[in-house]
Amino acid sequence: MTVSAVLNAARSGTRVSEATRQRIIEAARRLKYRPNAIAQGLSKRRMNTIGVVCITQFPTDINMIVHEVLNGILDGANTWNQYTIVCTIADWVQEQKMLGMCDGRLDGLILLGPSLSESFAEQLYSLTEYVSIHSDGPVKFGVNMDADNYGGAQMATKHLISLGHRRIAHFEGDARYHGTADRTCGYRTALEEAGIEFDPSLVFPGSFTSPSGFEQAQLLMDKSKTGSMPTAIFCASDAIAIGALQKLIESGFRVPEDISITGFDDSLISMMASRQITTVRQPLHKMGRFAVEQLLEQIDLDQPDHSATVIGRDRGRTTELLLKSGDVVTVTPQNDLLFRSELVLRESTAPPKS
Amino acid sequence: MTVSAVLNAARSGTRVSEATRQRIIEAARRLKYRPNAIAQGLSKRRMNTIGVVCITQFPTDINMIVHEVLNGILDGANTWNQYTIVCTIADWVQEQKMLGMCDGRLDGLILLGPSLSESFAEQLYSLTEYVSIHSDGPVKFGVNMDADNYGGAQMATKHLISLGHRRIAHFEGDARYHGTADRTCGYRTALEEAGIEFDPSLVFPGSFTSPSGFEQAQLLMDKSKTGSMPTAIFCASDAIAIGALQKLIESGFRVPEDISITGFDDSLISMMASRQITTVRQPLHKMGRFAVEQLLEQIDLDQPDHSATVIGRDRGRTTELLLKSGDVVTVTPQNDLLFRSELVLRESTAPPKS
DNA sequence: CTGAAAGCGCTTACAG
DNA sequence: CTGAAAGCGCTTACAG
């Protein structure tokens, strides 16, 4: 008991005489004593470990989003002295694997891009605290973080309009992700605000990959054989933009001279395409970092220092929070935390050819 | 005891009557019993967890190497039913953090691109088993994995020579990494085998980043103002190649028409440059996967199935192993495991102009 | 100020 | 075949 009290200097509940304290410290040094975290964990029911679950990243996938968020999480884990167990699953249907992790080895879970049924969400919540980022849909029993997809899409589209574009296509991402609809919605709003009629035939469904962008560009060109091509495309991800860019350049279009392209994400890949992509920045690193803070707060409910303060309300429907990091997030009625998006101007957009 | 025997079906040491077994299974189901991994770990001194240590990946870094290896490790962990604790450090001088992880929570460590002093290697080894990938130097008390840097560099250079190039520059990576010298050596051997005199003034030191490649290209052009430019560059990494490519294109050179460029790694970024980069493939995913197998074998020394069989020896200096995965690796006298490199032809190389 | 005792939830000889 | 007992290495009331 005395040894425990001395070595966990933090717990200063008990008072120990200086002589005993020194004797213990000296003995510990001499014996090279190293506390066993498993025994501590068993006793304290706290491992200072968070779990991260994400879909297996295929080696051929250029999508860096998950890794950028993961970097943020690892960064947050470092500053909050937490260990991180990273677990990849092939599919969100592998629910047993997630339940299996909750066997005492971790204190909470961060889910990256999950797709959870409500019943599973409840089951998981009975075992552990969790938060998610980029959830497919509303997340029950936990907080979900995302970028402001609506606002970001609106900004990107407005930017194209301000350059003089009137016919602007939209290449969508995976339909199951609810951010996809938000982005389409933001695009549509920007058009309508500018008095441009929304044309559903300019919206192309797809997925968040560059092959998808490639195909969507092909479809767009096929469709435009009879009429005229749009002068700009708002792509729902950087990967889509890169696929579209490649296809269009192959087909003899110049970007941005003949056609402007914007992406979404500001993933690292947006810098590396043959034309650097104008895009909407999601603060992926910050989102990962904050997920750790948020999760820790859910775990230690007693912890007094809230990571955010309310700074505004919008007709009671959304709430603006100021995070300790200085970032502002919006809480939606569905309890999603939305991080501000930001337009990043690069080479792939320009005014249309007169 | 009986419950334990029944629930760990694996341990069939003790025989239990079918009636008791059913009673136990039924009770477990009814109570939703879930074994506590921490208690198991405390008792068995095995957490089925491996630790991975790597340097913090900065958000702005396009270097995907660590993530590709990590994907391989996570893949291997999945197939071998291990959990993975990922820990980033700012610098390999943060030795306390690595020692601190070895508190019972993990059974072994994989170090990614470490730079260890011999004394620290010994200290670490006293606490846990470990393996490393891309170590800066020879690794004591553990196995290090790497690609065949010498052979890969030789292949890349030979390829350029076979296209007709005679003046070939080499942009080196970080000098502290011992693969750098191997690559320069392979480059030199290829030249000499082709009867081309090695010209030290064509070798440019640097680091494995695209800004480095950018600078090295600048230096090369500065140097060549008086004489003539080489017609090809063998870059020690894809990131270097991408930086060089960008600088050269900016400066009015066409790639590969005016100058050929090869990279090294076959990182995902090599596909995404404005000209797809001809490069040397390191099997990063496989290396990560195998690191898990190798580590597990070191941990469970009793485990009978060796992951490799000896298939050849070279004058007693190196040994060829055939892995269960079908891959062939070479064991060097320093006990490094070298994976075969492979030339990947893409757009950035072509015969010189006449 | 100090330490005996119980408990965290398992596993593993060992005795019946 | 079955279960009492000790042990894994800590922490935490609690009694002195």
XYZ file of C-alpha atoms (C1' of nucleotides) in Angstrom:
740
model
C 0.000 0.000 0.000
C 2.700 2.466 0.967
C 4.731 1.549 -2.088
C 1.706 2.130 -4.261
C 1.064 5.513 -2.663
C 4.652 6.641 -3.111
C 5.069 5.453 -6.669
C 1.800 6.967 -7.871
C 2.894 10.407 -6.795
C -0.332 11.725 -8.233
C -2.506 10.191 -5.530
C -1.397 12.299 -2.604
C -4.287 11.165 -0.469
C -2.071 9.385 2.002
C 0.865 11.032 3.715
C 4.105 9.125 3.866
C 7.139 10.051 5.912
C 10.040 11.306 3.906
C 12.263 8.503 5.172
C 9.899 5.763 4.008
C 9.361 7.513 0.744
C 13.081 7.643 0.046
C 13.510 4.032 1.085
C 10.815 2.982 -1.368
C 12.105 5.084 -4.222
C 15.597 3.789 -3.663
C 14.429 0.186 -3.591
C 12.407 0.684 -6.750
C 15.436 2.062 -8.517
C 17.683 -0.704 -7.296
C 15.262 -3.410 -8.385
C 14.464 -1.598 -11.633
C 10.858 -1.817 -10.674
C 8.429 -1.270 -13.526
C 4.718 -1.183 -12.774
C 2.668 -3.661 -14.747
C -0.011 -1.872 -16.717
C -2.177 -4.951 -16.989
C -2.370 -5.407 -13.248
C -3.086 -1.725 -12.862
C -5.730 -1.983 -15.529
C -7.389 -4.950 -13.897
C -7.591 -3.108 -10.646
C -8.527 0.324 -11.947
C -10.642 -0.771 -14.893
C -8.949 1.814 -17.018
C -6.305 1.053 -19.619
C -5.743 4.573 -20.921
C -6.297 3.109 -24.320
C -8.657 4.078 -27.078
C -9.572 1.854 -29.977
C -9.853 3.031 -33.557
C -11.856 1.042 -36.068
C -11.704 1.683 -39.773
C -12.116 -0.160 -43.028
C -9.019 -1.871 -44.390
C -7.160 0.558 -46.606
C -6.249 -1.168 -49.795
C -2.725 -0.599 -50.981
C -4.021 0.608 -54.301
C -6.364 3.155 -52.809
C -5.188 6.699 -53.159
C -7.736 7.844 -50.650
C -5.737 9.344 -47.828
C -8.642 10.547 -45.724
C -8.530 7.773 -43.165
C -4.798 8.119 -42.703
C -5.017 11.845 -42.226
C -7.691 11.440 -39.590
C -5.688 8.650 -37.980
C -2.684 10.935 -37.763
C -4.846 13.408 -35.903
C -6.033 10.713 -33.530
C -2.492 9.526 -32.831
C -1.531 13.119 -32.228
C -4.406 13.562 -29.774
C -3.572 10.274 -28.076
C -0.045 11.531 -27.545
C -1.099 14.756 -25.946
C -3.654 13.030 -23.701
C -1.372 10.158 -22.773
C -3.514 7.474 -24.263
C -2.516 4.374 -26.139
C -4.237 3.620 -29.409
C -5.329 0.245 -30.673
C -5.952 0.379 -34.387
C -8.154 -2.281 -35.845
C -9.158 -2.631 -39.465
C -12.239 -4.473 -40.569
C -13.216 -5.507 -44.067
C -16.728 -4.236 -43.678
C -18.998 -2.643 -41.092
C -20.938 -5.869 -41.017
C -18.073 -7.376 -38.985
C -19.773 -6.346 -35.804
C -18.389 -9.192 -33.723
C -14.907 -7.856 -34.138
C -15.874 -4.505 -32.698
C -17.719 -6.109 -29.805
C -14.759 -8.417 -29.286
C -12.391 -5.512 -28.750
C -14.486 -4.312 -25.868
C -13.086 -6.903 -23.496
C -11.497 -4.517 -21.044
C -8.485 -3.634 -23.149
C -9.803 -0.250 -24.166
C -11.770 2.539 -22.566
C -13.516 3.852 -25.645
C -13.799 3.586 -29.386
C -13.442 5.937 -32.324
C -15.182 4.721 -35.453
C -13.990 6.047 -38.792
C -16.675 6.269 -41.443
C -18.958 3.762 -39.775
C -22.240 2.435 -41.016
C -24.089 1.230 -37.928
C -27.579 -0.076 -37.473
C -29.404 1.443 -34.561
C -29.598 -1.879 -32.759
C -25.871 -2.449 -33.096
C -25.154 1.083 -31.954
C -27.110 0.315 -28.799
C -25.364 -2.988 -28.253
C -21.958 -1.367 -28.684
C -22.901 1.435 -26.357
C -23.763 -1.080 -23.662
C -20.109 -2.152 -23.761
C -18.197 1.062 -24.243
C -18.254 4.763 -24.985
C -17.683 5.739 -28.570
C -17.561 8.619 -31.002
C -17.440 8.532 -34.759
C -16.157 10.580 -37.654
C -17.777 10.621 -41.082
C -20.561 8.316 -40.126
C -22.830 7.200 -42.919
C -25.878 8.326 -41.017
C -26.968 9.768 -37.696
C -25.182 8.071 -34.822
C -27.203 7.010 -31.819
C -25.650 6.844 -28.358
C -22.557 8.718 -29.450
C -21.327 11.876 -31.078
C -20.477 11.993 -34.763
C -18.028 14.467 -36.269
C -17.977 15.680 -39.800
C -17.064 18.668 -41.879
C -19.691 21.184 -42.831
C -20.542 19.463 -46.079
C -23.399 21.724 -46.966
C -21.448 24.910 -46.403
C -18.355 23.558 -48.125
C -20.246 22.548 -51.229
C -21.939 25.903 -51.297
C -18.570 27.678 -51.125
C -17.069 25.616 -53.908
C -20.053 26.192 -56.167
C -20.198 29.890 -55.343
C -16.538 30.146 -56.240
C -17.214 28.656 -59.669
C -20.176 30.955 -60.159
C -18.126 33.979 -59.160
C -15.599 33.040 -61.843
C -18.439 33.317 -64.360
C -19.525 29.713 -64.735
C -23.224 29.063 -65.274
C -23.370 25.450 -66.370
C -21.786 23.528 -63.521
C -21.949 19.754 -63.201
C -21.749 17.880 -59.912
C -20.061 14.494 -59.496
C -21.468 12.891 -56.372
C -19.877 10.405 -53.960
C -21.298 7.314 -52.250
C -25.014 7.733 -51.758
C -25.093 5.919 -48.409
C -22.908 8.577 -46.775
C -25.215 11.331 -45.623
C -22.625 13.993 -46.406
C -23.224 13.251 -50.064
C -26.747 14.581 -49.982
C -25.565 17.588 -47.973
C -22.978 18.411 -50.614
C -25.484 18.129 -53.413
C -27.789 20.319 -51.398
C -25.121 22.982 -50.879
C -24.352 22.916 -54.594
C -28.012 23.362 -55.420
C -28.470 26.192 -52.970
C -25.518 28.092 -54.389
C -26.946 27.741 -57.880
C -30.371 28.907 -56.865
C -29.004 31.816 -54.870
C -27.285 32.938 -58.057
C -30.494 32.562 -60.020
C -29.212 29.567 -61.953
C -31.785 26.887 -62.465
C -30.850 23.545 -60.966
C -30.507 20.955 -63.733
C -30.738 17.380 -62.394
C -29.192 16.022 -65.578
C -25.909 17.662 -64.559
C -25.688 15.631 -61.348
C -23.818 12.327 -61.695
C -24.008 9.720 -58.945
C -20.842 7.783 -58.117
C -18.482 6.889 -55.303
C -15.582 8.677 -53.618
C -12.869 7.153 -55.803
C -10.832 8.280 -58.752
C -12.134 5.483 -61.000
C -15.579 6.822 -60.244
C -14.506 10.319 -61.310
C -13.071 8.807 -64.448
C -16.389 7.170 -65.305
C -18.459 10.171 -64.349
C -16.360 12.320 -66.688
C -16.893 9.776 -69.456
C -20.637 9.834 -68.871
C -20.659 13.595 -68.866
C -18.884 13.706 -72.201
C -21.185 11.089 -73.702
C -24.224 13.018 -72.569
C -22.844 16.272 -73.913
C -22.271 14.986 -77.430
C -25.596 16.348 -78.534
C -25.523 19.532 -76.517
C -22.661 21.481 -74.979
C -20.323 20.564 -72.142
C -20.607 22.404 -68.850
C -17.702 24.735 -68.183
C -17.101 23.536 -64.631
C -17.473 20.486 -62.399
C -17.856 20.415 -58.654
C -16.596 16.999 -57.540
C -17.614 15.601 -54.171
C -14.064 14.462 -53.375
C -10.479 15.046 -54.433
C -10.222 11.473 -55.645
C -13.207 11.994 -57.929
C -11.663 15.237 -59.135
C -8.406 13.505 -59.953
C -10.133 10.763 -61.909
C -12.201 13.312 -63.781
C -9.148 15.461 -64.437
C -7.258 12.555 -65.886
C -10.129 11.503 -68.153
C -10.763 15.020 -69.394
C -7.115 15.697 -70.132
C -6.863 12.401 -71.972
C -9.859 13.464 -74.004
C -8.187 16.661 -75.078
C -9.692 19.143 -72.647
C -7.440 21.637 -70.952
C -7.958 22.245 -67.245
C -8.796 24.909 -66.203
C -8.809 26.659 -69.609
C -11.578 24.544 -71.143
C -13.165 23.286 -67.979
C -12.746 24.054 -64.276
C -12.703 21.336 -61.649
C -13.029 21.544 -57.878
C -12.580 18.748 -55.393
C -13.554 18.277 -51.772
C -11.455 17.222 -48.749
C -8.125 18.914 -49.356
C -6.556 15.534 -49.062
C -2.822 15.333 -49.713
C -3.533 13.983 -53.151
C -5.141 17.248 -54.198
C -1.660 18.787 -54.273
C -0.165 16.098 -56.393
C -2.377 15.879 -59.419
C -1.082 17.174 -62.729
C -3.077 20.330 -61.995
C -3.261 21.157 -58.327
C -6.902 20.903 -57.369
C -8.984 23.761 -56.034
C -10.856 22.149 -53.198
C -12.762 22.450 -49.932
C -10.689 21.800 -46.886
C -11.952 19.427 -44.224
C -9.823 19.822 -41.091
C -9.150 16.087 -40.943
C -6.249 16.236 -38.539
C -8.147 18.459 -36.147
C -11.200 16.246 -36.369
C -9.099 13.242 -35.373
C -7.493 15.130 -32.514
C -10.801 16.382 -31.255
C -12.372 12.940 -31.444
C -9.884 11.862 -28.795
C -10.739 14.800 -26.538
C -14.437 14.239 -26.968
C -14.172 10.530 -26.274
C -12.096 11.116 -23.172
C -14.701 13.497 -21.895
C -17.410 10.909 -22.421
C -15.342 8.332 -20.540
C -14.493 10.490 -17.557
C -17.799 12.185 -17.067
C -16.629 13.692 -13.824
C -13.839 15.554 -15.579
C -14.707 19.211 -15.066
C -12.993 20.998 -17.929
C -15.304 21.002 -20.872
C -13.605 21.047 -24.190
C -16.056 23.510 -25.624
C -18.171 26.512 -24.760
C -21.409 27.514 -26.380
C -21.044 30.726 -28.325
C -24.227 30.907 -30.315
C -27.541 29.393 -31.172
C -29.501 29.434 -34.370
C -33.198 29.529 -33.630
C -32.596 26.716 -31.170
C -31.862 24.324 -33.971
C -28.113 24.387 -34.118
C -25.569 25.401 -31.514
C -22.170 26.924 -32.126
C -19.351 25.757 -29.906
C -15.915 27.212 -29.423
C -13.424 24.424 -28.810
C -10.406 24.847 -26.602
C -8.346 24.448 -29.754
C -9.910 27.674 -30.967
C -11.964 25.957 -33.647
C -15.645 26.596 -34.007
C -18.002 23.690 -34.546
C -21.722 23.523 -35.070
C -23.919 21.016 -33.299
C -26.799 19.915 -35.483
C -30.219 18.794 -34.242
C -29.012 15.210 -34.895
C -26.164 15.863 -32.468
C -23.528 15.857 -35.188
C -20.496 18.067 -34.633
C -19.707 19.959 -37.817
C -16.272 21.454 -38.405
C -15.965 24.488 -40.608
C -14.944 23.864 -44.176
C -12.712 26.235 -46.041
C -12.144 26.944 -49.714
C -8.614 26.312 -50.973
C -7.859 27.958 -54.287
C -5.393 26.231 -56.564
C -4.800 25.683 -60.247
C -7.803 23.734 -61.446
C -10.316 26.554 -61.608
C -10.426 29.643 -63.827
C -13.014 31.771 -65.606
C -14.715 30.084 -68.557
C -13.506 30.866 -72.083
C -15.588 33.971 -72.593
C -11.872 -24.025 -13.262
C -14.445 -26.062 -15.123
C -15.951 -22.946 -16.595
C -12.550 -21.857 -17.761
C -11.903 -25.234 -19.368
C -15.217 -25.255 -21.175
C -15.088 -21.693 -22.403
C -11.555 -21.990 -23.718
C -12.532 -24.825 -26.000
C -8.984 -24.799 -27.314
C -7.482 -26.176 -24.101
C -8.925 -29.673 -24.213
C -6.583 -30.895 -21.525
C -9.356 -31.531 -19.074
C -12.384 -33.623 -19.877
C -15.763 -32.302 -18.908
C -19.025 -34.186 -19.004
C -21.389 -33.106 -21.708
C -24.061 -32.200 -19.159
C -21.786 -29.846 -17.239
C -20.471 -28.377 -20.458
C -23.982 -27.558 -21.652
C -24.922 -26.143 -18.301
C -21.924 -23.825 -18.405
C -22.470 -22.751 -21.976
C -26.101 -22.067 -21.267
C -25.315 -20.033 -18.169
C -22.698 -18.037 -20.046
C -25.219 -17.220 -22.740
C -27.886 -16.296 -20.261
C -25.568 -14.005 -18.337
C -24.028 -12.629 -21.537
C -20.685 -13.579 -20.112
C -17.738 -11.886 -21.791
C -14.243 -12.873 -20.731
C -12.108 -9.990 -19.555
C -8.961 -9.775 -21.653
C -7.065 -7.871 -19.007
C -7.611 -10.540 -16.382
C -6.640 -13.174 -18.927
C -3.590 -11.172 -19.811
C -2.527 -10.770 -16.210
C -2.770 -14.460 -15.694
C -1.311 -15.647 -18.987
C 1.183 -12.838 -19.464
C 0.169 -12.597 -23.065
C -2.005 -9.848 -24.499
C -1.997 -10.933 -28.143
C -0.971 -7.422 -28.902
C 1.919 -6.053 -30.867
C 3.158 -2.509 -30.679
C 4.163 -0.438 -33.684
C 6.402 2.568 -33.246
C 6.979 5.098 -35.970
C 7.803 8.734 -36.381
C 4.853 11.136 -36.418
C 3.648 11.552 -39.976
C 3.183 15.195 -40.674
C 0.002 16.096 -42.477
C 1.974 17.832 -45.149
C 4.217 14.883 -45.846
C 3.428 13.086 -49.041
C 5.573 10.181 -47.993
C 3.242 7.228 -47.848
C 5.838 4.588 -47.008
C 5.024 4.296 -43.336
C 1.305 4.058 -44.000
C 1.768 1.374 -46.610
C 3.890 -0.683 -44.247
C 1.387 -0.048 -41.458
C -1.403 -1.357 -43.660
C 0.606 -4.523 -44.115
C 1.107 -4.835 -40.377
C -2.596 -4.345 -39.674
C -3.332 -6.947 -42.306
C -0.910 -9.377 -40.678
C -2.330 -8.629 -37.241
C -5.771 -9.502 -38.539
C -4.724 -12.835 -39.947
C -2.782 -13.766 -36.806
C -5.449 -12.533 -34.406
C -3.330 -9.899 -32.787
C -4.240 -6.431 -31.653
C -2.040 -3.565 -32.693
C -1.042 -0.593 -30.584
C 0.254 2.176 -32.799
C 2.451 4.763 -31.179
C 4.056 7.720 -32.872
C 7.095 9.470 -31.523
C 8.587 12.749 -32.614
C 12.072 11.359 -32.730
C 13.970 8.136 -32.039
C 15.564 9.880 -29.112
C 12.243 9.460 -27.248
C 13.451 6.173 -25.856
C 11.449 6.410 -22.629
C 8.241 6.221 -24.558
C 9.243 2.951 -26.159
C 10.371 1.513 -22.862
C 7.189 2.765 -21.254
C 5.013 0.792 -23.659
C 6.665 -2.396 -22.508
C 4.625 -2.562 -19.324
C 2.833 -5.798 -20.038
C 0.357 -4.408 -22.513
C 2.124 -5.801 -25.542
C 4.018 -8.937 -26.435
C 6.403 -7.481 -28.957
C 7.329 -4.406 -30.929
C 7.715 -3.507 -34.583
C 9.879 -0.455 -35.174
C 9.433 1.450 -38.410
C 12.569 3.134 -39.687
C 14.268 3.191 -36.310
C 17.585 4.677 -35.401
C 18.741 2.834 -32.298
C 21.940 2.984 -30.364
C 23.354 -0.400 -29.492
C 22.910 0.206 -25.784
C 19.276 1.154 -26.208
C 18.686 -1.858 -28.423
C 19.969 -4.028 -25.609
C 17.860 -2.283 -23.009
C 14.762 -2.634 -25.143
C 15.514 -6.263 -25.799
C 15.634 -6.908 -22.068
C 11.989 -5.858 -21.947
C 10.481 -7.288 -25.107
C 11.003 -8.977 -28.430
C 11.179 -6.712 -31.428
C 11.755 -6.547 -35.154
C 12.308 -3.540 -37.344
C 11.752 -2.405 -40.897
C 13.945 0.109 -42.686
C 16.296 0.531 -39.805
C 18.941 3.200 -40.185
C 21.681 0.756 -39.372
C 22.266 -2.842 -38.349
C 19.856 -3.904 -35.621
C 21.211 -5.765 -32.628
C 19.051 -8.249 -30.722
C 16.396 -8.259 -33.407
C 15.750 -8.820 -37.077
C 15.585 -5.932 -39.506
C 13.682 -6.054 -42.774
C 14.377 -4.029 -45.840
C 14.107 -4.161 -49.592
C 17.076 -5.181 -51.667
C 18.334 -1.645 -52.091
C 21.502 -2.589 -53.869
C 19.776 -4.834 -56.383
C 16.925 -2.399 -56.908
C 19.245 0.503 -57.618
C 21.214 -1.668 -59.992
C 18.034 -2.600 -61.878
C 16.874 0.982 -62.185
C 20.236 2.140 -63.456
C 20.565 -0.795 -65.827
C 17.163 0.065 -67.226
C 18.304 3.604 -67.974
C 21.493 2.310 -69.545
C 19.571 -0.156 -71.684
C 17.496 2.736 -73.006
C 20.738 4.291 -74.216
C 21.553 6.717 -71.417
C 25.227 7.213 -70.575
C 25.234 10.290 -68.370
C 23.004 9.362 -65.434
C 22.780 11.448 -62.273
C 21.835 10.040 -58.873
C 19.805 11.947 -56.270
C 20.488 10.354 -52.912
C 18.274 10.149 -49.815
C 19.095 10.573 -46.122
C 22.679 9.623 -45.480
C 21.996 8.111 -42.040
C 19.806 5.385 -43.542
C 22.114 2.596 -44.601
C 19.948 1.783 -47.627
C 21.108 5.054 -49.117
C 24.681 3.855 -49.472
C 23.414 0.544 -50.843
C 21.432 2.330 -53.516
C 24.369 4.477 -54.522
C 26.470 1.357 -54.618
C 23.994 -0.473 -56.875
C 23.888 2.552 -59.172
C 27.657 2.594 -59.360
C 27.930 -1.116 -60.036
C 25.443 -0.905 -62.891
C 27.435 1.910 -64.450
C 30.709 0.082 -64.137
C 29.280 -3.146 -65.483
C 28.251 -1.196 -68.561
C 31.730 0.303 -68.887
C 30.544 3.778 -67.917
C 32.920 5.617 -65.664
C 31.431 6.589 -62.308
C 31.361 10.367 -61.999
C 31.037 11.506 -58.358
C 29.969 14.977 -59.463
C 26.714 13.439 -60.726
C 25.764 12.208 -57.262
C 23.687 14.674 -55.215
C 23.144 14.104 -51.503
C 19.722 14.919 -50.054
C 16.843 13.480 -48.098
C 13.855 11.301 -49.030
C 11.450 14.187 -49.614
C 10.087 15.989 -52.620
C 11.507 19.360 -51.529
C 14.872 17.636 -51.513
C 14.322 16.413 -55.074
C 13.336 19.923 -56.022
C 16.593 21.315 -54.658
C 18.712 18.544 -56.063
C 17.268 19.242 -59.514
C 18.055 22.905 -59.070
C 21.614 22.092 -58.107
C 21.977 19.771 -61.053
C 20.842 22.479 -63.445
C 23.124 25.047 -61.862
C 26.060 22.708 -62.170
C 25.233 21.882 -65.771
C 25.174 25.487 -66.954
C 28.774 25.216 -68.046
C 28.622 21.674 -69.396
C 25.713 19.540 -70.514
C 22.842 18.078 -68.528
C 22.722 14.364 -67.954
C 19.960 12.633 -69.899
C 18.626 10.648 -66.951
C 18.336 10.756 -63.168
C 18.033 7.832 -60.810
C 16.294 9.163 -57.698
C 16.571 7.311 -54.403
C 12.846 7.695 -53.676
C 9.577 8.486 -55.402
C 9.210 11.642 -53.369
C 12.592 12.857 -54.611
C 11.585 11.930 -58.149
C 8.371 13.919 -57.859
C 10.183 16.991 -56.575
C 12.771 16.711 -59.322
C 10.089 16.154 -61.936
C 8.234 19.252 -60.865
C 11.345 21.418 -60.876
C 12.511 20.163 -64.260
C 9.123 20.632 -65.878
C 8.917 24.137 -64.435
C 12.317 24.807 -65.937
C 11.143 23.817 -69.389
C 12.405 20.265 -69.618
C 10.107 17.611 -70.952
C 10.023 14.291 -69.125
C 10.870 11.769 -70.437
C 11.656 13.335 -73.828
C 14.464 15.580 -72.604
C 15.346 13.759 -69.448
C 14.352 10.432 -67.915
C 13.597 10.051 -64.228
C 13.261 6.944 -62.091
C 12.134 6.756 -58.510
C 12.393 4.144 -55.799
C 9.704 2.601 -53.544
C 6.703 2.327 -55.841
C 4.821 4.311 -53.300
C 1.258 5.262 -54.194
C 2.456 8.735 -55.053
C 4.501 7.388 -57.961
C 1.244 6.813 -59.843
C -0.079 10.259 -59.251
C 2.612 12.568 -60.498
C 2.039 14.466 -63.702
C 4.128 11.771 -65.381
C 3.729 8.380 -63.799
C 7.105 7.475 -62.391
C 9.157 4.486 -63.459
C 10.354 3.098 -60.175
C 11.681 0.206 -58.127
C 9.049 -1.617 -56.181
C 9.598 -2.331 -52.505
C 6.995 -4.843 -51.326
C 5.967 -2.607 -48.436
C 2.713 -4.328 -47.638
C 4.336 -7.736 -47.627
C 7.152 -6.465 -45.461
C 4.673 -5.217 -42.898
C 2.735 -8.459 -42.973
C 5.858 -10.512 -42.604
C 7.133 -8.397 -39.741
C 4.122 -9.596 -37.761
C 4.812 -13.238 -38.579
C 8.465 -12.886 -37.739
C 7.749 -11.129 -34.459
C 5.201 -13.734 -33.455
C 7.748 -16.425 -34.098
C 10.259 -14.667 -31.890
C 7.669 -14.371 -29.133
C 6.490 -17.969 -29.206
C 9.809 -19.678 -29.642
C 8.204 -23.042 -29.108
C 5.948 -22.559 -32.103
C 7.032 -25.272 -34.517
C 6.051 -23.980 -37.930
C 8.830 -21.876 -39.265
C 7.763 -19.157 -41.562
C 10.650 -19.783 -43.902
C 12.820 -22.506 -45.341
C 16.391 -22.144 -46.502
C 16.664 -22.564 -50.232
C 20.153 -21.380 -51.015
C 23.421 -20.059 -49.726
C 25.932 -17.768 -51.312
C 29.400 -18.740 -50.223
C 28.139 -18.877 -46.671
C 27.676 -15.127 -46.588
C 24.055 -14.731 -47.443
C 21.190 -17.173 -47.154
C 18.101 -17.339 -49.321
C 14.842 -18.104 -47.598
C 11.517 -19.095 -49.087
C 8.726 -17.650 -46.985
C 5.405 -19.373 -46.547
C 3.922 -16.484 -48.481
C 5.950 -17.630 -51.471
C 8.297 -14.679 -51.321
C 12.040 -15.097 -51.385
C 14.173 -13.090 -49.004
C 17.894 -12.885 -48.510
C 19.514 -12.923 -45.101
C 22.620 -10.783 -45.011
C 25.636 -11.340 -42.765
C 24.258 -8.539 -40.547
C 21.086 -10.596 -40.139
C 19.011 -8.243 -42.240
C 16.137 -9.764 -44.191
C 16.104 -8.373 -47.715
C 12.960 -8.523 -49.845
C 13.326 -8.630 -53.596
C 12.905 -5.364 -55.407
C 11.271 -5.174 -58.765
C 11.431 -2.678 -61.622
C 8.130 -1.011 -62.508
C 8.127 0.630 -65.901
C 5.946 3.680 -66.338
C 5.985 6.962 -68.216
C 8.965 8.842 -66.865
C 11.704 7.011 -68.731
C 12.473 6.848 -72.457
C 15.523 6.691 -74.707
C 17.543 9.896 -74.870
C 17.004 12.268 -77.784
C 19.094 10.649 -80.528
C 2.114 7.628 9.195
C 1.918 2.419 7.939
C 0.521 -2.047 6.545
C -2.823 -6.224 6.563
C -6.556 -7.627 3.748
C -9.656 -7.978 0.116
C -10.557 -7.534 -4.545
C -10.002 -6.819 -9.845
C -11.314 -11.590 -13.208
C -9.030 -14.740 -15.018
C -5.693 -19.507 -15.403
C -3.398 -23.419 -13.794
C -1.517 -27.082 -11.143
C -3.459 -30.151 -7.925
C -6.286 -32.931 -4.894
C -10.204 -35.380 -4.602
C -14.954 -35.730 -14.234
C -15.018 -31.565 -10.831
C -13.826 -27.854 -7.880
C -10.960 -25.639 -3.954
C -6.914 -22.922 -3.839
C -3.229 -20.152 -5.136
C -1.445 -16.831 -8.061
C -0.925 -13.089 -11.881
C 0.566 -7.615 -9.883
C -1.642 -4.058 -8.893
C -5.238 -0.539 -5.975
C -8.147 0.830 -2.387
C -10.851 1.173 1.676
C -9.844 0.356 6.366
C -7.904 -0.551 10.880
C -4.388 0.353 13.679
